[in-house]
Coordinates of C-alpha atoms in Angstrom, one line a residue:
M21 CA 0.0 0.0 0.0
S22 CA 1.0 3.6 -0.5
G23 CA 3.3 4.9 2.2
L24 CA 2.7 8.6 1.5
S25 CA 1.4 10.9 4.3
E26 CA -1.2 13.5 3.4
T27 CA 1.5 16.2 3.4
E28 CA 3.7 14.1 1.1
R29 CA 0.8 13.4 -1.2
L30 CA 0.1 17.1 -1.6
G31 CA 3.8 17.9 -2.2
C32 CA 4.3 15.1 -4.7
T33 CA 1.1 16.2 -6.5
E34 CA 2.7 19.7 -6.9
I35 CA 5.9 18.2 -8.3
L36 CA 4.0 15.8 -10.6
K37 CA 2.2 18.8 -12.1
L38 CA 5.5 20.0 -13.4
L39 CA 6.0 16.9 -15.5
S40 CA 4.9 16.8 -19.2
K41 CA 1.9 14.6 -19.9
S42 CA 4.0 12.0 -21.7
D43 CA 6.5 11.7 -18.8
L44 CA 3.6 11.4 -16.4
L45 CA 2.0 8.6 -18.3
S46 CA 5.4 6.9 -18.7
L47 CA 6.0 7.2 -14.9
S48 CA 2.6 5.6 -14.2
D49 CA 3.5 2.7 -16.4
T50 CA 6.8 2.3 -14.6
V51 CA 5.3 2.4 -11.1
T52 CA 2.5 -0.1 -11.9
F53 CA 4.5 -2.4 -14.1
K54 CA 2.0 -1.4 -16.9
V55 CA -0.8 -3.3 -15.0
I56 CA -3.0 -0.2 -14.7
V57 CA -4.0 1.7 -17.8
V58 CA -4.6 5.4 -17.3
E59 CA -6.4 7.8 -19.6
N60 CA -5.2 11.2 -18.5
A61 CA -2.9 13.2 -16.3
T62 CA -5.3 13.2 -13.3
E63 CA -5.6 9.4 -13.3
A64 CA -1.8 9.0 -13.9
T65 CA -1.0 11.3 -10.8
E66 CA -3.5 9.4 -8.6
T67 CA -2.1 6.0 -9.7
I68 CA 1.6 7.1 -9.2
L69 CA 0.8 8.3 -5.6
S70 CA -1.2 5.1 -4.8
F71 CA 1.5 2.7 -6.0
S72 CA 4.6 4.5 -4.7
K73 CA 6.1 2.8 -1.6
N74 CA 7.1 6.0 0.0
A75 CA 7.9 9.7 -0.9
E76 CA 11.6 9.1 -1.2
E77 CA 11.2 6.3 -3.8
L78 CA 9.0 8.6 -5.9
L79 CA 11.3 11.6 -5.7
R80 CA 14.3 9.4 -6.8
R81 CA 12.5 8.2 -10.0
K82 CA 14.4 9.2 -13.1
K83 CA 11.4 11.0 -14.6
V84 CA 11.3 13.3 -11.5
Q85 CA 14.2 15.3 -12.6
R86 CA 16.5 17.4 -10.4
D87 CA 15.3 20.7 -11.9
L88 CA 11.7 19.9 -11.0
I89 CA 12.5 19.4 -7.4
F90 CA 14.6 22.5 -7.4
K91 CA 11.7 24.5 -8.8
Y92 CA 9.2 23.0 -6.3
L93 CA 11.5 24.0 -3.4
A94 CA 11.9 27.5 -4.8
N95 CA 8.1 27.8 -5.1
E96 CA 7.9 26.8 -1.4
G97 CA 10.4 29.5 -0.5
V98 CA 13.2 27.1 0.2
A99 CA 16.5 28.5 -1.2
M100 CA 19.0 25.9 -2.4
A101 CA 22.4 26.4 -4.1
P102 CA 22.0 26.3 -7.9
N103 CA 24.5 23.5 -8.2
S104 CA 22.8 21.3 -5.6
E105 CA 22.7 17.6 -6.6
K106 CA 19.5 15.7 -6.8
H107 CA 20.0 13.6 -3.7
Q108 CA 20.5 16.9 -1.7
L109 CA 17.3 18.3 -3.1
V110 CA 15.4 15.1 -2.3
K111 CA 16.7 15.1 1.3
R112 CA 15.7 18.8 1.8
T113 CA 12.2 18.1 0.4
L114 CA 11.6 15.2 2.8
E115 CA 12.8 17.4 5.7
L116 CA 10.4 20.1 4.6
W117 CA 7.4 17.8 4.6
K118 CA 8.5 16.2 8.0
A119 CA 8.7 19.7 9.5
V120 CA 5.1 20.5 8.4
V121 CA 3.9 17.3 10.2
D122 CA 6.0 18.0 13.3
K123 CA 4.5 21.5 13.6
R124 CA 1.0 20.1 13.8
P125 CA -0.9 20.5 17.2
Q126 CA -0.7 17.4 19.4
G127 CA -3.4 14.9 18.5
E128 CA -3.7 16.1 14.9
T129 CA -2.1 13.4 12.8
D130 CA -1.0 13.1 9.2
E131 CA -2.5 9.7 8.3
T132 CA 0.1 7.3 7.0
T133 CA 0.1 3.7 5.9
S134 CA 3.0 1.3 5.7
D135 CA 4.0 -1.3 3.1
D136 CA 2.4 -4.1 5.1
L137 CA -1.1 -4.4 6.6
S138 CA -0.3 -2.4 9.8
L139 CA -3.2 0.0 9.4
K140 CA -4.3 0.8 13.0
A141 CA -7.7 -0.5 14.1
K142 CA -9.4 2.5 15.6
V143 CA -12.8 3.7 16.4
G144 CA -14.4 5.6 13.5
F145 CA -12.0 4.3 10.9
D146 CA -13.2 4.3 7.3
P147 CA -13.8 0.7 5.9
Q148 CA -13.8 2.0 2.3
L149 CA -10.4 3.6 2.7
L150 CA -9.1 0.4 4.3
G151 CA -10.5 -1.5 1.4
Q152 CA -8.8 0.7 -1.2
Q153 CA -5.4 0.6 0.6
F154 CA -5.7 -3.2 1.2
C155 CA -6.4 -3.8 -2.5
Q156 CA -3.5 -1.6 -3.7
W157 CA -1.2 -3.4 -1.3
F158 CA -2.5 -7.0 -2.0
F159 CA -2.6 -6.9 -5.8
Q160 CA 0.8 -5.0 -6.1
L161 CA 2.3 -7.7 -3.8
L162 CA 0.7 -10.6 -5.6
N163 CA 1.5 -9.3 -9.1
S164 CA 5.1 -8.7 -8.1
Q165 CA 5.5 -12.5 -8.0
N166 CA 4.9 -12.8 -11.7
P167 CA 8.3 -13.5 -13.4
S168 CA 7.2 -12.0 -16.7
L169 CA 7.3 -8.5 -15.2
G170 CA 11.0 -8.8 -14.5
Q171 CA 10.6 -7.1 -11.1
P172 CA 12.0 -8.3 -7.8
P173 CA 9.2 -10.1 -6.0
Q174 CA 7.9 -8.5 -2.8
D175 CA 7.5 -10.2 0.6
W176 CA 4.6 -12.7 -0.1
G177 CA 3.9 -15.6 2.3
P178 CA 1.7 -17.2 5.0
Q179 CA 2.5 -14.3 7.4
H180 CA -0.3 -12.2 5.8
F181 CA -3.0 -14.8 6.6
W182 CA -4.6 -16.2 9.8
P183 CA -3.5 -19.8 10.5
D184 CA -7.0 -21.1 9.8
V185 CA -7.6 -19.0 6.7
K186 CA -9.8 -20.6 4.0
L187 CA -9.7 -20.1 0.2
R188 CA -12.6 -21.0 -2.1
L189 CA -11.7 -20.7 -5.8
L190 CA -14.3 -21.1 -8.4
A191 CA -13.2 -20.9 -12.1
R192 CA -15.4 -20.9 -15.1
A193 CA -13.4 -21.2 -18.3
G194 CA -15.0 -23.8 -20.5
S195 CA -15.8 -26.1 -17.6
V196 CA -16.5 -25.2 -13.9
Q197 CA -13.8 -26.0 -11.4
M198 CA -14.1 -25.6 -7.6
E199 CA -11.1 -25.8 -5.3
E200 CA -10.9 -25.2 -1.5
F201 CA -7.8 -24.8 0.6
L202 CA -7.4 -24.5 4.4
G203 CA -4.5 -23.0 6.3
A204 CA -2.1 -20.1 5.7
E205 CA 0.6 -22.2 4.0
L206 CA -1.7 -23.8 1.4
V207 CA -3.8 -20.7 0.7
S208 CA -0.6 -18.6 0.3
L209 CA 0.9 -21.2 -2.1
R210 CA -2.3 -21.5 -4.2
L211 CA -2.7 -17.7 -4.7
L212 CA 1.1 -17.5 -5.4
A213 CA 0.7 -20.1 -8.2
L214 CA -1.8 -17.8 -10.0
T215 CA 1.0 -15.2 -10.7
K216 CA 4.2 -17.2 -10.3
E217 CA 3.4 -20.4 -12.3
E218 CA 0.3 -19.4 -14.3
R219 CA 1.8 -15.9 -15.0
L220 CA -1.5 -14.1 -14.5
L221 CA -1.8 -10.4 -13.6
L222 CA -4.9 -9.3 -11.6
S223 CA -5.9 -5.7 -12.2
P224 CA -8.6 -4.6 -9.7
N225 CA -11.3 -2.0 -10.5
M226 CA -10.8 0.5 -7.7
E227 CA -13.8 2.6 -8.8
P228 CA -16.9 2.7 -6.6
N229 CA -18.7 0.1 -8.9
G230 CA -15.8 -2.3 -8.6
L231 CA -15.0 -2.1 -4.8
R232 CA -17.3 -2.5 -1.8
T233 CA -16.5 -2.9 1.9
L234 CA -18.5 -3.8 4.9
A235 CA -17.5 -3.7 8.6
S236 CA -19.2 -6.3 10.8
P237 CA -20.0 -5.6 14.5
H238 CA -17.6 -8.4 15.4
G239 CA -14.5 -6.7 14.0
M240 CA -14.3 -8.4 10.6
V241 CA -14.1 -6.1 7.5
L242 CA -15.2 -7.5 4.2
V243 CA -13.5 -6.2 1.1
A244 CA -15.1 -7.2 -2.3
V245 CA -13.4 -6.2 -5.5
A246 CA -13.9 -7.0 -9.2
G247 CA -11.2 -6.7 -11.9
T248 CA -9.7 -8.1 -15.1
I249 CA -7.1 -10.9 -15.5
H250 CA -4.3 -10.6 -18.0
R251 CA -1.4 -12.7 -19.3
G252 CA 1.0 -10.6 -21.2
S253 CA -1.0 -8.2 -23.4
A254 CA -4.1 -10.5 -23.5
C255 CA -7.1 -10.0 -21.3
L256 CA -8.2 -13.6 -20.3
G257 CA -11.3 -12.7 -18.3
I258 CA -12.6 -11.1 -15.1
F259 CA -12.5 -11.9 -11.4
E260 CA -14.5 -11.1 -8.3
Q261 CA -12.7 -11.6 -5.0
I262 CA -14.0 -11.2 -1.4
F263 CA -11.6 -10.9 1.5
G264 CA -12.4 -11.2 5.2
L265 CA -10.0 -9.2 7.2
I266 CA -9.5 -9.3 11.0
C267 CA -7.1 -7.1 13.0
S268 CA -4.4 -8.9 15.0
P269 CA -3.8 -7.0 18.3
L270 CA -0.8 -9.2 19.1
E271 CA 0.9 -8.1 15.9
K272 CA 0.9 -4.3 16.1
N273 CA -2.7 -4.2 14.9
K274 CA -2.0 -5.6 11.4
W275 CA -5.0 -6.6 9.3
K276 CA -4.6 -10.3 8.3
I277 CA -6.7 -12.3 5.9
K278 CA -9.3 -14.7 7.4
F279 CA -10.9 -16.0 4.2
V280 CA -10.7 -15.5 0.5
N281 CA -13.5 -16.2 -2.1
L282 CA -12.3 -15.9 -5.6
K283 CA -14.5 -16.3 -8.7
I284 CA -12.8 -16.3 -12.1
R285 CA -14.6 -16.2 -15.4
G286 CA -12.7 -16.7 -18.7
Q287 CA -13.5 -14.7 -21.8
D288 CA -15.5 -17.7 -23.3
A289 CA -17.7 -17.7 -20.1
L290 CA -18.5 -14.0 -20.4
G291 CA -20.7 -14.4 -23.5
G292 CA -19.3 -11.3 -25.3
T293 CA -19.6 -9.0 -22.3
E294 CA -17.2 -6.1 -22.1
A295 CA -14.3 -7.1 -19.7
T296 CA -12.9 -3.6 -19.1
A297 CA -13.5 -2.3 -15.5
P298 CA -16.0 -5.0 -14.5
A299 CA -18.5 -4.1 -11.8
L300 CA -19.2 -6.2 -8.7
T301 CA -22.2 -8.5 -8.8
Y302 CA -22.3 -9.0 -5.0
N303 CA -24.7 -6.7 -3.0
S304 CA -24.5 -5.6 0.6
S305 CA -26.9 -8.3 1.9
E306 CA -24.9 -11.1 0.3
L307 CA -21.7 -9.6 1.9
Q308 CA -23.6 -9.4 5.3
L309 CA -24.2 -13.1 5.2
L310 CA -20.5 -13.8 4.9
C311 CA -19.9 -11.9 8.2
T312 CA -22.0 -14.4 10.2

């Protein structure tokens, strides 16, 4: 999930505005490994911010040139020597953003997330925001295991699941296949096989019609998401996935996966339906049943 604080997001947005449209779209492709297709500068900016691990990683990108950071600092009233190197400008920018947060009155926080599931469970938290951040984190992590991307795989494994996690996988591609797996090790390995062995890329639809969340009174948060499945440049079909998340107080309030229901439909099972940005077919009452 994105590790940018609100202050860093605002600052990075200002810097990204200084990029040309072609550089912005190119940077979006780089950050998402070309998994997410964006149409315009606004979508590109939002995607870059969402998929960047932290502010420093984004500022060090080749497309974010030294002169742009220099110009941003000048606009913010921060004077730097004209011959400052890029790493010095990056360091000064990060210090500037940190100083803004440090000046905040006590109790007023700048919401941040980390690159694992350690979003704090707190009263009044927003399940929809958790759902968005979880999906960005989960699919980026799972897709990074796909060797065809040529990227170093991130830290996938059973540690992200509860020991008694259950996976139900229903695939309709020609015939109907139903598989069930129980336990963190088996569930982790079966999901890993989708990207590592089968070389699939799962692209979630993060728009309101593709993502729905529901918080149960017992502490479970359901995250339902629809998306498209790709191999290389081919779109193979669509998926719908429901996650049950429960917070683990013994592990610094990390959200861990309690169950996963995954439905996959191949192109031949879609009957000519448009596969781009598929919408969820689950409604709230169906999700409510899964909470019980």
